[in-house]
Tab-separated table of C-alpha atoms in Angstrom:
chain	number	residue	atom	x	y	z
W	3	UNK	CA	235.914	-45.826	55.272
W	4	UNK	CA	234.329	-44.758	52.229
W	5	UNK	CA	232.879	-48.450	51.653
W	6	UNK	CA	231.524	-47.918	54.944
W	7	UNK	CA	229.351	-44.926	54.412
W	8	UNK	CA	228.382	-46.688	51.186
W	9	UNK	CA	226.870	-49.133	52.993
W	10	UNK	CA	225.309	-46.849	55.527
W	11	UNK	CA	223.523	-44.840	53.025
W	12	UNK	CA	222.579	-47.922	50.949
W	13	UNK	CA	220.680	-49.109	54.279
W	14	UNK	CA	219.327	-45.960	55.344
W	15	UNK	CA	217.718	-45.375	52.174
W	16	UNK	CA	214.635	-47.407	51.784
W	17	UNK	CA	213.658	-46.185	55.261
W	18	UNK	CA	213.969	-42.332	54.286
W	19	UNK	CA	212.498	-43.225	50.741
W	20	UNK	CA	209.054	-45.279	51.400
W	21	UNK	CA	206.820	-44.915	49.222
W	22	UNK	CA	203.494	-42.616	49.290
W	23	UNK	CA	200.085	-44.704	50.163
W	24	UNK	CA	197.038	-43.799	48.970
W	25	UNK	CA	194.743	-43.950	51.764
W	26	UNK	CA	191.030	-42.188	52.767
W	27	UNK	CA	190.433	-40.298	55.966
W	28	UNK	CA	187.536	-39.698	57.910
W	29	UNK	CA	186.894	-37.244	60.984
W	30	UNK	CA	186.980	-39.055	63.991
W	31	UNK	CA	183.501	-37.915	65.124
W	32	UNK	CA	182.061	-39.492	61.638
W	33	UNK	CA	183.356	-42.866	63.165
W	34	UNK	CA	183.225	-43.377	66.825
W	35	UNK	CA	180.378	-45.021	68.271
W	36	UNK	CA	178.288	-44.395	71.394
W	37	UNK	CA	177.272	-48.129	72.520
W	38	UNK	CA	173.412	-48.760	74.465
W	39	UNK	CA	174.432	-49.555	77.743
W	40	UNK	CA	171.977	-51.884	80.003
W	41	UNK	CA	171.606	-53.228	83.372
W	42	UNK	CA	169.350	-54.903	85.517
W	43	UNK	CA	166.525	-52.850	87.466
W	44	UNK	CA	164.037	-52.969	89.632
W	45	UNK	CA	161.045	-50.469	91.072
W	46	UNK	CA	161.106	-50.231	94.942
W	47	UNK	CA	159.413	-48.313	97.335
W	48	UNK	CA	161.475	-46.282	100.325
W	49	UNK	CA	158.904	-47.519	102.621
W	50	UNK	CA	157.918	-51.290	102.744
W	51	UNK	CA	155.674	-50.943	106.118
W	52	UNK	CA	153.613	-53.112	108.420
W	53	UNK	CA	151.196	-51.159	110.457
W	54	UNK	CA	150.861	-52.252	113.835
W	55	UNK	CA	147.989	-51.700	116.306
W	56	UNK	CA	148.982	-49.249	119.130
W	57	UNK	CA	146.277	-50.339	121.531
W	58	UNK	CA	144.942	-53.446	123.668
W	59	UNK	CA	141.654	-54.693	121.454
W	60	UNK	CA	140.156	-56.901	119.238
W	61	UNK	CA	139.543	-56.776	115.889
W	62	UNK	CA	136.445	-55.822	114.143
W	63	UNK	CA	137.318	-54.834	110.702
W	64	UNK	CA	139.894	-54.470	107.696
W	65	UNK	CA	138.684	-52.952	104.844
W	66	UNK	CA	141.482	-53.566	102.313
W	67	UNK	CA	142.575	-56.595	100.491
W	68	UNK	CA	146.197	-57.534	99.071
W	69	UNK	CA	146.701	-55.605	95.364
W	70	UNK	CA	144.409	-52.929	96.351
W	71	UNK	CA	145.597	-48.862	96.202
W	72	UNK	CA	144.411	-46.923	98.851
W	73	UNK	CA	144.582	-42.884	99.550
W	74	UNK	CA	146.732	-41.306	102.415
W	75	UNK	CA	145.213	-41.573	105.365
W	76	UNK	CA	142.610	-44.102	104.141
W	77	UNK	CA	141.392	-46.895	107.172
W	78	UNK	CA	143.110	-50.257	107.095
W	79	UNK	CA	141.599	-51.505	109.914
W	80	UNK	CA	139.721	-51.008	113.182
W	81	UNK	CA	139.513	-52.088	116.938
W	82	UNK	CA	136.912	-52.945	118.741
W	83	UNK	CA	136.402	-48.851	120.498
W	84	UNK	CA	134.187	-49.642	123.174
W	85	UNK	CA	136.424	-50.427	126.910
W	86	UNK	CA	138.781	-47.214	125.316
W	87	UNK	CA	135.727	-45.070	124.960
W	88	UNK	CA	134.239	-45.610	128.545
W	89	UNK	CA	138.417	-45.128	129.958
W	90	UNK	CA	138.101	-42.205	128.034
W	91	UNK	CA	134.845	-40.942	129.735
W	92	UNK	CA	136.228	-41.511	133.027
W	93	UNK	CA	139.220	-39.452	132.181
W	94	UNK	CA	137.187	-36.706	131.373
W	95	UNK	CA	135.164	-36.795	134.351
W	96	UNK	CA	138.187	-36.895	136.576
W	97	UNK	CA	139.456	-34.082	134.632
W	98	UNK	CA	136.141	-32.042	135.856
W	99	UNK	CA	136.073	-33.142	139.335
W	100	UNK	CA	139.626	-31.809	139.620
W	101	UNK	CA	138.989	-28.979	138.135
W	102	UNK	CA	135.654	-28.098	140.327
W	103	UNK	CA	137.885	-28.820	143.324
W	104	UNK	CA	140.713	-26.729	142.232
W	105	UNK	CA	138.302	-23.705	142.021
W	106	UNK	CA	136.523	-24.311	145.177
W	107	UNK	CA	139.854	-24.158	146.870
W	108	UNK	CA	141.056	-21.019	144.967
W	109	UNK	CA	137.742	-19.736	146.344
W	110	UNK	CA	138.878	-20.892	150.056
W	111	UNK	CA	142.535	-19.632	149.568
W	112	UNK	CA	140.549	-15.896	148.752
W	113	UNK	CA	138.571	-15.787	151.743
W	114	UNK	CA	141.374	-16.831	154.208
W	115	UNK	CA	143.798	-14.421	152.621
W	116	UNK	CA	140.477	-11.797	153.796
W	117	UNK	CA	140.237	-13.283	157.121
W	118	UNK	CA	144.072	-13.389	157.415
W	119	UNK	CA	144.350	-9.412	157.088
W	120	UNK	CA	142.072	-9.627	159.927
W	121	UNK	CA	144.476	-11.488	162.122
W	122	UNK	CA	141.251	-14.477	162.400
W	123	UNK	CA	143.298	-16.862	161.064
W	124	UNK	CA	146.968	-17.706	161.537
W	125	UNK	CA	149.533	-17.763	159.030
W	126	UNK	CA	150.409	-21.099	158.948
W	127	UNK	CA	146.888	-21.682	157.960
W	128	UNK	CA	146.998	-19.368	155.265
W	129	UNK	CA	149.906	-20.894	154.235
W	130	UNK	CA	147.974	-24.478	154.222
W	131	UNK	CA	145.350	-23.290	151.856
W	132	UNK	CA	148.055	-22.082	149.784
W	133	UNK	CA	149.394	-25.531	149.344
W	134	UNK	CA	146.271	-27.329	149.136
W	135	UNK	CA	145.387	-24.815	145.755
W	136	UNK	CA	148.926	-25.919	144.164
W	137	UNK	CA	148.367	-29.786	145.344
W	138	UNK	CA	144.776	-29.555	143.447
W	139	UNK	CA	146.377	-27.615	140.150
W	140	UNK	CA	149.346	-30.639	139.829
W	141	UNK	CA	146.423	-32.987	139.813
W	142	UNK	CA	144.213	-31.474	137.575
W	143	UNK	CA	147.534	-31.217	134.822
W	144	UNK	CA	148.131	-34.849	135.977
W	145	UNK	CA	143.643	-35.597	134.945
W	146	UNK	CA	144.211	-33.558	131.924
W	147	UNK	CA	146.848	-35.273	130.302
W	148	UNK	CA	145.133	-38.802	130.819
W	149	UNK	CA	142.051	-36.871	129.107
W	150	UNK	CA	144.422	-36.036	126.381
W	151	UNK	CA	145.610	-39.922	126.491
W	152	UNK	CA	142.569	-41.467	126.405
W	153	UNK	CA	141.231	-39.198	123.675
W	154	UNK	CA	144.703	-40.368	122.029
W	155	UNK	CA	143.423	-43.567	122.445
W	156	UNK	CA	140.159	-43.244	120.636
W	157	UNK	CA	142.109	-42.028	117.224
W	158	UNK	CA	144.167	-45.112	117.767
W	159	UNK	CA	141.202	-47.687	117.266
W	160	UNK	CA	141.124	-46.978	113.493
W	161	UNK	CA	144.380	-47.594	111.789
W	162	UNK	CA	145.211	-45.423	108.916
W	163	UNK	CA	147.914	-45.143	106.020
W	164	UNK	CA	150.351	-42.562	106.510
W	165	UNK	CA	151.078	-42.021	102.803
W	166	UNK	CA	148.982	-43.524	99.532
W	167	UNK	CA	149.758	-47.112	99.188
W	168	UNK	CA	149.061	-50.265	97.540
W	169	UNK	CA	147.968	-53.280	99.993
W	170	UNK	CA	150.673	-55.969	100.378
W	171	UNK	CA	149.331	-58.308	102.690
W	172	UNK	CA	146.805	-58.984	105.253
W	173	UNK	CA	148.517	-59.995	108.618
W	174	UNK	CA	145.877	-60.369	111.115
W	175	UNK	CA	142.324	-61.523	111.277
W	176	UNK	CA	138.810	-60.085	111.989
W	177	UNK	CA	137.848	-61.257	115.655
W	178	UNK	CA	141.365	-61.653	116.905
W	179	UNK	CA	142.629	-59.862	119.635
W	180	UNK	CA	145.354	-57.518	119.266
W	181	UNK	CA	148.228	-56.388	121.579
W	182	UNK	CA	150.431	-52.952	120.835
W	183	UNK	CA	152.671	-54.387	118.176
W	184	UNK	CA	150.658	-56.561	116.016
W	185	UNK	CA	151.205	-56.062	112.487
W	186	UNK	CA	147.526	-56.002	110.750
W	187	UNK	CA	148.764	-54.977	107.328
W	188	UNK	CA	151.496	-54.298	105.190
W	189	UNK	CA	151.838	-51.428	102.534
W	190	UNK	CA	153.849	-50.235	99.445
W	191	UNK	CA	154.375	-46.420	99.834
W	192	UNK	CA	153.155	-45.662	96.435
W	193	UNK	CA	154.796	-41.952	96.981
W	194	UNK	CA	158.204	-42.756	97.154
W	195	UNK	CA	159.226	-44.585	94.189
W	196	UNK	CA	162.395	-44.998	93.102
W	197	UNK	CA	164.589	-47.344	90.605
W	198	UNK	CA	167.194	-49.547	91.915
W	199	UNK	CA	170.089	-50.619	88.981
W	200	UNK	CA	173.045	-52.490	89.310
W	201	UNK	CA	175.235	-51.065	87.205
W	202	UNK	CA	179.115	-52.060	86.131
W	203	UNK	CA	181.526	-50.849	87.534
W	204	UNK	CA	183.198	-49.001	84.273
W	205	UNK	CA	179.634	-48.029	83.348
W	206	UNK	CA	178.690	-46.074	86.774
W	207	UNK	CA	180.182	-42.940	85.788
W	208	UNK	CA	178.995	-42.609	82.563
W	209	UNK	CA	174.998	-42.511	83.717
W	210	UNK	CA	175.289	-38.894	85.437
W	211	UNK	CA	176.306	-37.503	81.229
W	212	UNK	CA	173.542	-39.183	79.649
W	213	UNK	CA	169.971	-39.557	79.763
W	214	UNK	CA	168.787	-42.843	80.971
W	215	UNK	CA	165.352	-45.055	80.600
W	216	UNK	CA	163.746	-47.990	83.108
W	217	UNK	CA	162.012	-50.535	80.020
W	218	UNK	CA	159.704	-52.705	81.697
W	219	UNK	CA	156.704	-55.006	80.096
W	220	UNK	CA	157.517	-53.179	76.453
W	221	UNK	CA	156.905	-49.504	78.117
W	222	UNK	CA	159.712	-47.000	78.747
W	223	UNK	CA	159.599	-44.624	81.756
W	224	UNK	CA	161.526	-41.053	81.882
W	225	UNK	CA	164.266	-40.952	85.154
W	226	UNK	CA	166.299	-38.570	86.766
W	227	UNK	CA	169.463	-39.584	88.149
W	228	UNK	CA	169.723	-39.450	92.582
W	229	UNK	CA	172.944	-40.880	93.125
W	230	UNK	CA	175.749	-43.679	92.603
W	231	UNK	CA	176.690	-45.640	95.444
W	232	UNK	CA	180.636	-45.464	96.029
W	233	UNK	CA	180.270	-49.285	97.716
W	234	UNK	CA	181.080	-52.312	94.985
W	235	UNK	CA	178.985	-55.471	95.818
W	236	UNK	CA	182.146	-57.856	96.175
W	237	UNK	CA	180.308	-60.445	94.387
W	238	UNK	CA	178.861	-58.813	91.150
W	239	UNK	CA	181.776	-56.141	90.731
W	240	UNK	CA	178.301	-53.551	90.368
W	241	UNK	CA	177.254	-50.376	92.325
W	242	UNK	CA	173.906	-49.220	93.042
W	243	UNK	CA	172.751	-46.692	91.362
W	244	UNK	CA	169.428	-45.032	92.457
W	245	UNK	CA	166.642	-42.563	89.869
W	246	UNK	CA	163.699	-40.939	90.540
W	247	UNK	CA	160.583	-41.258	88.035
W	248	UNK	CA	160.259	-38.189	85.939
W	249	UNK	CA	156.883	-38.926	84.901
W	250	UNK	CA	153.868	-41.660	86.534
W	251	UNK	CA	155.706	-44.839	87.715
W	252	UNK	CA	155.331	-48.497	87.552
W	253	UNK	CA	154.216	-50.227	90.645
W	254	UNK	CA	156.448	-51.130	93.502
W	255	UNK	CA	158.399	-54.816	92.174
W	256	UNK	CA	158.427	-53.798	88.616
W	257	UNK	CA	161.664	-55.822	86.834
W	258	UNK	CA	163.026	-54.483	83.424
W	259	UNK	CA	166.232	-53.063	82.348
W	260	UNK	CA	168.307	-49.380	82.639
W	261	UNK	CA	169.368	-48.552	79.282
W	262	UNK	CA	171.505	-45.876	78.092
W	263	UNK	CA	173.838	-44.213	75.554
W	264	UNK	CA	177.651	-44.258	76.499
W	265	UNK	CA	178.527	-41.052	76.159
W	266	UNK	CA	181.665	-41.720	75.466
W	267	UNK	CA	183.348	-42.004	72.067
W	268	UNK	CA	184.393	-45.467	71.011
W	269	UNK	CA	186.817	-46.857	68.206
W	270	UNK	CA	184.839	-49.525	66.148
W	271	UNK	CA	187.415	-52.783	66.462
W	272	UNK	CA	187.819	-53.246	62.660
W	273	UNK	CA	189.845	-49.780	62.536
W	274	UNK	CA	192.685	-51.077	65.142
W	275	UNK	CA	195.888	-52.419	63.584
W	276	UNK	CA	198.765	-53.942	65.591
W	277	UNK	CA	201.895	-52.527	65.515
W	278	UNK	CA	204.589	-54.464	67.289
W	279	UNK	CA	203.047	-55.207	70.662
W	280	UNK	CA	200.708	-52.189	70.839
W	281	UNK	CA	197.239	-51.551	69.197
W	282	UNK	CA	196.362	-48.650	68.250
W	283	UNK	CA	194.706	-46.493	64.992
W	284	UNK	CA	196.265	-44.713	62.058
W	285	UNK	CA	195.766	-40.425	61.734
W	286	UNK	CA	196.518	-38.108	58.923
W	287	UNK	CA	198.866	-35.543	60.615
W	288	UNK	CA	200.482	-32.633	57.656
W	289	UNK	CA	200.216	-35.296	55.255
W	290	UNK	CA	201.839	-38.260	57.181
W	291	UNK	CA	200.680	-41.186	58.811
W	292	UNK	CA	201.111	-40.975	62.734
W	293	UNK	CA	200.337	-44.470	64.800
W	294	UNK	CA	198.380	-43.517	67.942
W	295	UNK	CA	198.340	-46.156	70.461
W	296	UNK	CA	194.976	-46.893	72.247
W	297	UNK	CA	195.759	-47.759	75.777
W	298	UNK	CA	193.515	-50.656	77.154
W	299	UNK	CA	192.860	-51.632	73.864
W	300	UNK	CA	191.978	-55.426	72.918
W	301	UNK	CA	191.855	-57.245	69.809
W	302	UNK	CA	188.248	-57.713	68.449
W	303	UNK	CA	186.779	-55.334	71.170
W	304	UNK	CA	185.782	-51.361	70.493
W	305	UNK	CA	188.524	-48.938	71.728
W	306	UNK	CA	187.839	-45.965	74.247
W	307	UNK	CA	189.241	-42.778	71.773
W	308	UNK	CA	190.226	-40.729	74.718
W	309	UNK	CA	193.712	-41.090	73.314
W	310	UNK	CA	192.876	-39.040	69.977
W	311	UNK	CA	192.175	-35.157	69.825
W	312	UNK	CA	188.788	-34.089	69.145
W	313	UNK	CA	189.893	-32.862	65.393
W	314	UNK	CA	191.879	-35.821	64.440
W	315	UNK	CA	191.590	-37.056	60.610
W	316	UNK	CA	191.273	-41.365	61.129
W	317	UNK	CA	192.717	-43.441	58.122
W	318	UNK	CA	190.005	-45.440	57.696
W	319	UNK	CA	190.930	-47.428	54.117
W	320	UNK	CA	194.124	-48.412	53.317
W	321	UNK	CA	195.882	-48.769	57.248
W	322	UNK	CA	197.124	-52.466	57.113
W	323	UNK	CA	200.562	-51.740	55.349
W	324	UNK	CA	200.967	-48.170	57.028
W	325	UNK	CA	204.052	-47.123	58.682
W	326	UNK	CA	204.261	-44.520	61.037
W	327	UNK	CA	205.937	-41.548	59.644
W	328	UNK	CA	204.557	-42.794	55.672
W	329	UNK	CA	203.629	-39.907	53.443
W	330	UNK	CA	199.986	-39.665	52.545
W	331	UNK	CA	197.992	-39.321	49.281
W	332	UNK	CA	194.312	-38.958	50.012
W	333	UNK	CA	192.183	-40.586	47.755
């Protein structure tokens, strides 16, 4: 019995008597790291539009050219004016003959209602020139909205941009005859600019904590985060993510990269050691080394230090022969 508990000591006591290691500690916000982050990017435009003729005529004119930036409003082309003039004309005078008739039978409709309280004319004629005032005032609402067409018609023969633009394309000809539907042109909306990244995956969450740049052509341009997509492109594991331009953008099409600062901390990889099957880092706690295991670390490959409190003390020289539980000496 006694040789027993000889023995038991004698192997117990290397364990409860290992030796002190000098060692040197660093705070752990002295060592992380806060890696650039990039991704692929690209400058689109909400609105990629083809203007389209809205009227029946040919062609007589567009004034822009591909590459050019126009104003709002500005005229990208016009129709021939002249058959949607005259229709409007007619409209108009239609719109005057009803109304001329319309008043000459309110006129009518007064003196029969005199005549009627006179007993010269019967009611049922009364009651005609009552309906032939209500038949004239349907048709003159039925002349004034063709008016209001045709006129509608006239504003259509010059086509404008509805927002400032630069000129994509020319899709039509001067002299050809257009139909309602025929693109003419085709515009960048120069208003609604926006960036377009495809971002990892890992990385998408980290771009709404830090402050994020579109390089293009050597120039760097200010953004403002819109929003992450939740949908993951099946083939490039990425998500979308979308920024406004803080400050005067490229032009639509504009490649370069989205670069920013992780803002988490990271373990540089020469400060993991391996401890049986787990890898992990080395911290001074009261003067003893603790091992802190880093999960999702990999050999050769910076460690996320969510694992590690805020305050904790890393053992940055002397970790390769540390034991977990090994008293201390700082150097």
């Amino acid at each position: 019995m006694r040789f027993a508990l000889a023995l038991f000591i004698l192997l117990s006591t290397p364990a409860l008597a290992v030796a002190p290691a000098t060692v040197s500690v660093r705070p752990l916000d002295a060592v992380v790291i806060h890696p650039l982050r990039e991704a692929p990017a690209q400058t689109v435009s909400l609105n990629h539009t083809k203007l389209s003729a809205e009227i029946a005529a040919r062609i007589v004119r567009i004034p822009v050219e591909p590459g050019q930036r126009i104003a709002r409003h500005a005229v990208v082309a016009e129709l021939d004016c002249g058959d949607i003039r005259i229709a409007a004309e007619r409209a108009e005078a239609a719109q005057a003959s009803a109304e001329a008739r319309l008043q000459l039978a309110r006129q009518q409709l007064e003196r029969n209602r005199d005549l009627a309280a006179k007993n010269f004319i019967s009611a049922d004629a009364l009651a005609g020139r009552k309906t032939e005032v209500d038949v004239l005032a349907a048709e003159l609402q039925l002349q004034a909205a063709a008016a209001r067409a045709a006129r509608r018609d006239i504003g259509k023969c010059a086509v404008k941009s509805p927002f400032p633009a630069i000129v994509d394309a020319r899709l039509a000809q001067v002299g050809e005859w257009a139909s309602p539907g025929t693109p003419l042109v085709q515009l960048w909306d120069t208003s609604s600019l926006q960036l377009s990244a495809q971002v990892q995956a890992s990385d998408a969450d980290t771009l709404g904590r830090s402050t994020a740049r579109f390089i293009s052509q050597g120039r760097e341009y200010p953004l403002r985060l819109l929003r992450i997509s939740p949908a993951l492109n099946p083939a490039a594991r990425t998500r979308e993510a979308r920024f406004a331009f803080a400050g005067t953008p490229p032009g639509p099409g504009a490649h370069g990269v989205l670069r920013w600062r992780d803002p988490r901390a990271w373990l540089p990889a020469d400060y993991l050691v391996r401890r049986g099957t787990a890898l992990g880092v080395f911290v001074s706690v009261d003067g003893r080394a603790r091992f802190v295991t880093l999960p999702g670390a990999q050999e050769g490959r910076p460690a996320l230090a969510d694992a590690l409190p805020t305050d904790a003390r890393l053992v940055t020289e002397g970790r390769r022969a540390l034991q977990d539980g090994q008293p201390l000496v700082l150097r």
